[in-house]
Amino acid sequence: MNVKAAAVTKVFPDGRETEEKQLFLSEHPMEIFVNGAKVFSLLCTEENLLYLVAGRLLSSGIIESKDDIRQIDFCQTKARAYAVLKDSLDWQPELPKESSCCPQNKAYLKNAAALPLAPLKKARWKKEWIFQLAEAFSKGSTFHTYTAGTHSAILFSKGRGLFCAEDIGRHNALDKALGYMLLEGIKAEEAILFTSGRVPVDMAEKVIRAKVPVLVSKSVPTADAIALAEKYGLTLIFRAWKDSFQLAAMPGPASTGRRAAAP
């Protein structure tokens, strides 16, 4: 990940000032072309870009499986990604659409044949897995430790952490984790995703479209995301810390057996 050092002045309440060097993330702009058409422009961090592109295609309903992708290439500067799919797509224009956290992330086209959101398979999870995830996150992610400037997403399956993604945007980090799941052949119905950020509707939609049945957040969902999770059977766990977590929708069989009330 590209980071740069800059001199900063630290100011204290008593008037003292100290000079120090601090690391900051560099922003990486990238456009994604699908079958020759410009579909997305992103502002991200320059790491795991292959997973980011694959995950964005999956979570946007452009593809359904790894087999839908023929190849993904990048220009020399990685400012452009070129995805070639097995089948041609019927594109519909989409008014430039921004995600809820990354104002520079925009979608220009959508797949007219994208399947609507569908109910998820019954989630299978254990309470101890959630605490393992919270414990893993509490230890900090590499670039967040040095810059305090990233969101994280962790892919978890069958009691094991498989992949941790970092990015300046929580949507990008989630897509990187989904892309890893897709390209590395991890079964979606056995996956759990952890995000460091809050969960609005567009984050919940990504997870449902990718067919992952459990989403865990260190932060909180919106009321609309809770309603969406209940409609499609997404187990939504939030305020997941080392000593407690809360359930908002569709708890799995390892839970108390009843839905916890939202705060």
Coordinates of C-alpha atoms in Angstrom, one line a residue, residues 1-199:
M1 CA 0.0 0.0 0.0
N2 CA 1.3 3.4 -1.0
V3 CA 2.0 5.6 2.0
K4 CA 3.9 8.9 2.4
A5 CA 5.5 10.6 5.3
A6 CA 4.7 14.3 6.1
A7 CA 5.8 16.6 8.9
V8 CA 3.0 17.5 11.4
T9 CA 2.7 19.7 14.4
K10 CA 1.1 18.2 17.5
V11 CA -0.6 20.8 19.8
F12 CA -1.4 20.2 23.5
P13 CA -4.0 22.0 25.7
D14 CA -1.2 23.7 27.7
G15 CA 0.2 25.3 24.6
R16 CA 3.1 23.0 24.0
E17 CA 3.8 22.0 20.4
T18 CA 6.0 19.1 19.1
E19 CA 7.1 18.4 15.5
E20 CA 7.0 14.9 14.3
K21 CA 6.8 12.8 11.1
Q22 CA 3.6 10.8 10.4
L23 CA 2.6 8.3 7.7
F24 CA -0.4 9.0 5.5
L25 CA -2.2 6.9 2.9
S26 CA -2.0 7.8 -0.8
E27 CA -5.2 7.8 -2.8
H28 CA -5.3 5.7 -5.9
P29 CA -7.9 6.6 -8.7
M30 CA -9.0 3.7 -10.8
E31 CA -11.5 3.2 -13.6
I32 CA -13.0 -0.2 -14.3
F33 CA -14.0 -1.1 -17.8
V34 CA -16.2 -4.2 -18.4
N35 CA -16.3 -5.6 -22.0
G36 CA -15.0 -2.3 -23.2
A37 CA -17.5 -0.1 -21.4
K38 CA -16.6 2.2 -18.5
V39 CA -18.7 1.1 -15.6
F40 CA -17.0 2.4 -12.4
S41 CA -14.6 5.0 -11.2
L42 CA -13.1 4.4 -7.7
L43 CA -10.8 6.1 -5.3
C44 CA -9.1 3.4 -3.4
T45 CA -5.8 2.2 -2.0
E46 CA -3.3 0.5 -4.3
E47 CA -3.4 -3.0 -2.8
N48 CA -5.3 -6.2 -3.8
L49 CA -6.8 -4.4 -6.8
L50 CA -7.6 -7.7 -8.6
Y51 CA -9.8 -8.7 -5.7
L52 CA -11.3 -5.3 -5.6
V53 CA -12.4 -5.5 -9.3
A54 CA -13.7 -9.0 -8.9
G55 CA -15.6 -8.2 -5.7
R56 CA -17.1 -5.1 -7.2
L57 CA -18.4 -7.1 -10.2
L58 CA -19.9 -9.6 -7.9
S59 CA -21.5 -7.2 -5.4
S60 CA -22.9 -5.1 -8.2
G61 CA -24.7 -8.0 -9.9
I62 CA -22.6 -7.9 -13.0
I63 CA -21.4 -11.5 -12.5
E64 CA -22.6 -14.4 -10.4
S65 CA -19.5 -16.7 -10.3
K66 CA -15.8 -16.8 -11.1
D67 CA -16.7 -18.7 -14.3
D68 CA -18.3 -15.5 -15.6
I69 CA -14.8 -13.9 -15.8
R70 CA -12.5 -14.5 -18.7
Q71 CA -9.7 -12.2 -17.6
I72 CA -8.9 -9.0 -15.7
D73 CA -6.0 -6.9 -16.7
F74 CA -4.6 -3.5 -15.6
C75 CA -2.8 -0.7 -17.4
Q76 CA 0.8 -0.1 -16.4
T77 CA -0.1 2.5 -13.7
K78 CA -3.1 0.4 -12.5
A79 CA -5.3 3.5 -13.1
R80 CA -7.5 1.4 -15.4
A81 CA -8.8 -2.2 -15.0
Y82 CA -10.1 -4.1 -17.9
A83 CA -12.5 -7.0 -17.2
V84 CA -13.5 -9.3 -20.0
L85 CA -16.5 -11.5 -19.3
K86 CA -17.6 -14.7 -20.8
D87 CA -20.9 -13.3 -22.0
S88 CA -21.9 -9.9 -23.5
L89 CA -24.1 -7.8 -21.2
D90 CA -27.0 -5.5 -21.8
W91 CA -26.0 -2.3 -20.2
Q92 CA -28.4 0.3 -18.8
P93 CA -27.2 3.8 -18.0
E94 CA -27.2 4.6 -14.3
L95 CA -27.2 8.2 -13.1
P96 CA -23.7 8.7 -11.6
K97 CA -24.2 7.1 -8.3
E98 CA -22.0 7.6 -5.3
S99 CA -21.6 5.2 -2.4
S100 CA -22.6 6.2 1.1
C101 CA -19.0 6.8 2.2
C102 CA -16.8 7.3 -0.8
P103 CA -17.9 10.4 -2.8
Q104 CA -15.4 9.7 -5.5
N105 CA -16.7 6.1 -6.1
K106 CA -19.2 6.2 -9.0
A107 CA -21.2 3.8 -11.1
Y108 CA -22.1 4.7 -14.6
L109 CA -23.7 1.6 -16.0
K110 CA -25.6 -1.4 -14.6
N111 CA -26.2 -4.9 -15.9
A112 CA -29.8 -5.0 -17.1
A113 CA -29.9 -8.7 -16.6
A114 CA -28.7 -8.6 -13.0
L115 CA -30.8 -10.9 -10.8
P116 CA -32.8 -9.2 -8.1
L117 CA -31.8 -9.8 -4.5
A118 CA -32.8 -13.2 -3.3
P119 CA -33.3 -14.8 0.2
L120 CA -30.2 -16.2 1.7
K121 CA -29.6 -19.8 2.8
K122 CA -29.8 -20.4 6.6
A123 CA -26.8 -19.0 8.3
R124 CA -24.5 -21.3 10.3
W125 CA -22.3 -19.6 12.9
K126 CA -21.1 -19.8 16.4
K127 CA -20.9 -17.1 19.1
E128 CA -17.2 -17.9 19.7
W129 CA -16.5 -17.2 16.0
I130 CA -17.8 -13.6 16.4
F131 CA -15.6 -13.0 19.4
Q132 CA -12.6 -14.4 17.5
L133 CA -13.3 -11.9 14.7
A134 CA -13.6 -9.1 17.2
E135 CA -10.4 -10.1 18.9
A136 CA -8.6 -10.3 15.5
F137 CA -9.8 -6.8 14.6
S138 CA -8.8 -5.4 18.0
K139 CA -5.1 -6.3 17.3
G140 CA -5.2 -3.8 14.4
S141 CA -4.6 -4.0 10.7
T142 CA -1.1 -3.3 9.3
F143 CA -1.7 0.0 7.6
H144 CA -4.3 1.2 10.0
T145 CA -1.7 0.8 12.8
Y146 CA 0.6 3.2 11.0
T147 CA -1.8 5.6 9.4
A148 CA -5.2 5.3 11.3
G149 CA -6.6 5.9 7.8
T150 CA -8.1 2.6 6.6
H151 CA -11.2 0.5 7.0
S152 CA -10.9 -3.2 7.2
A153 CA -12.9 -6.2 6.1
I154 CA -12.1 -9.8 7.3
L155 CA -13.3 -12.9 5.5
F156 CA -14.0 -15.8 7.9
S157 CA -15.1 -19.4 7.3
K158 CA -15.5 -22.4 9.5
G159 CA -13.8 -20.8 12.4
R160 CA -10.8 -19.5 10.5
G161 CA -9.8 -16.0 9.3
L162 CA -8.9 -16.4 5.7
F163 CA -8.2 -12.8 4.4
C164 CA -8.0 -9.3 5.7
A165 CA -8.5 -6.4 3.4
E166 CA -7.8 -2.7 4.0
D167 CA -8.8 0.4 2.0
I168 CA -9.7 4.0 2.5
G169 CA -13.3 3.2 1.9
R170 CA -15.3 0.5 3.7
H171 CA -17.1 -0.4 0.5
N172 CA -13.8 -1.1 -1.2
A173 CA -12.5 -3.1 1.7
L174 CA -15.6 -5.2 1.6
D175 CA -15.4 -5.8 -2.1
K176 CA -11.7 -6.8 -1.8
A177 CA -12.8 -9.5 0.7
L178 CA -15.6 -10.6 -1.6
G179 CA -13.2 -10.7 -4.5
Y180 CA -10.9 -13.0 -2.5
M181 CA -13.8 -15.2 -1.7
L182 CA -14.8 -15.4 -5.3
L183 CA -11.4 -16.0 -6.9
E184 CA -10.1 -18.3 -4.3
G185 CA -13.2 -20.6 -4.4
I186 CA -14.5 -20.0 -0.9
K187 CA -18.1 -21.1 -0.6
A188 CA -20.3 -18.0 0.1
E189 CA -22.8 -19.9 2.2
E190 CA -20.0 -20.8 4.6
A191 CA -18.5 -17.3 4.8
I192 CA -18.8 -14.6 7.4
L193 CA -17.8 -11.0 6.7
F194 CA -16.5 -8.5 9.3
T195 CA -16.4 -4.8 8.5
S196 CA -14.9 -2.0 10.6
G197 CA -17.5 0.5 9.3
R198 CA -21.2 1.2 9.8
V199 CA -23.7 -0.7 7.7

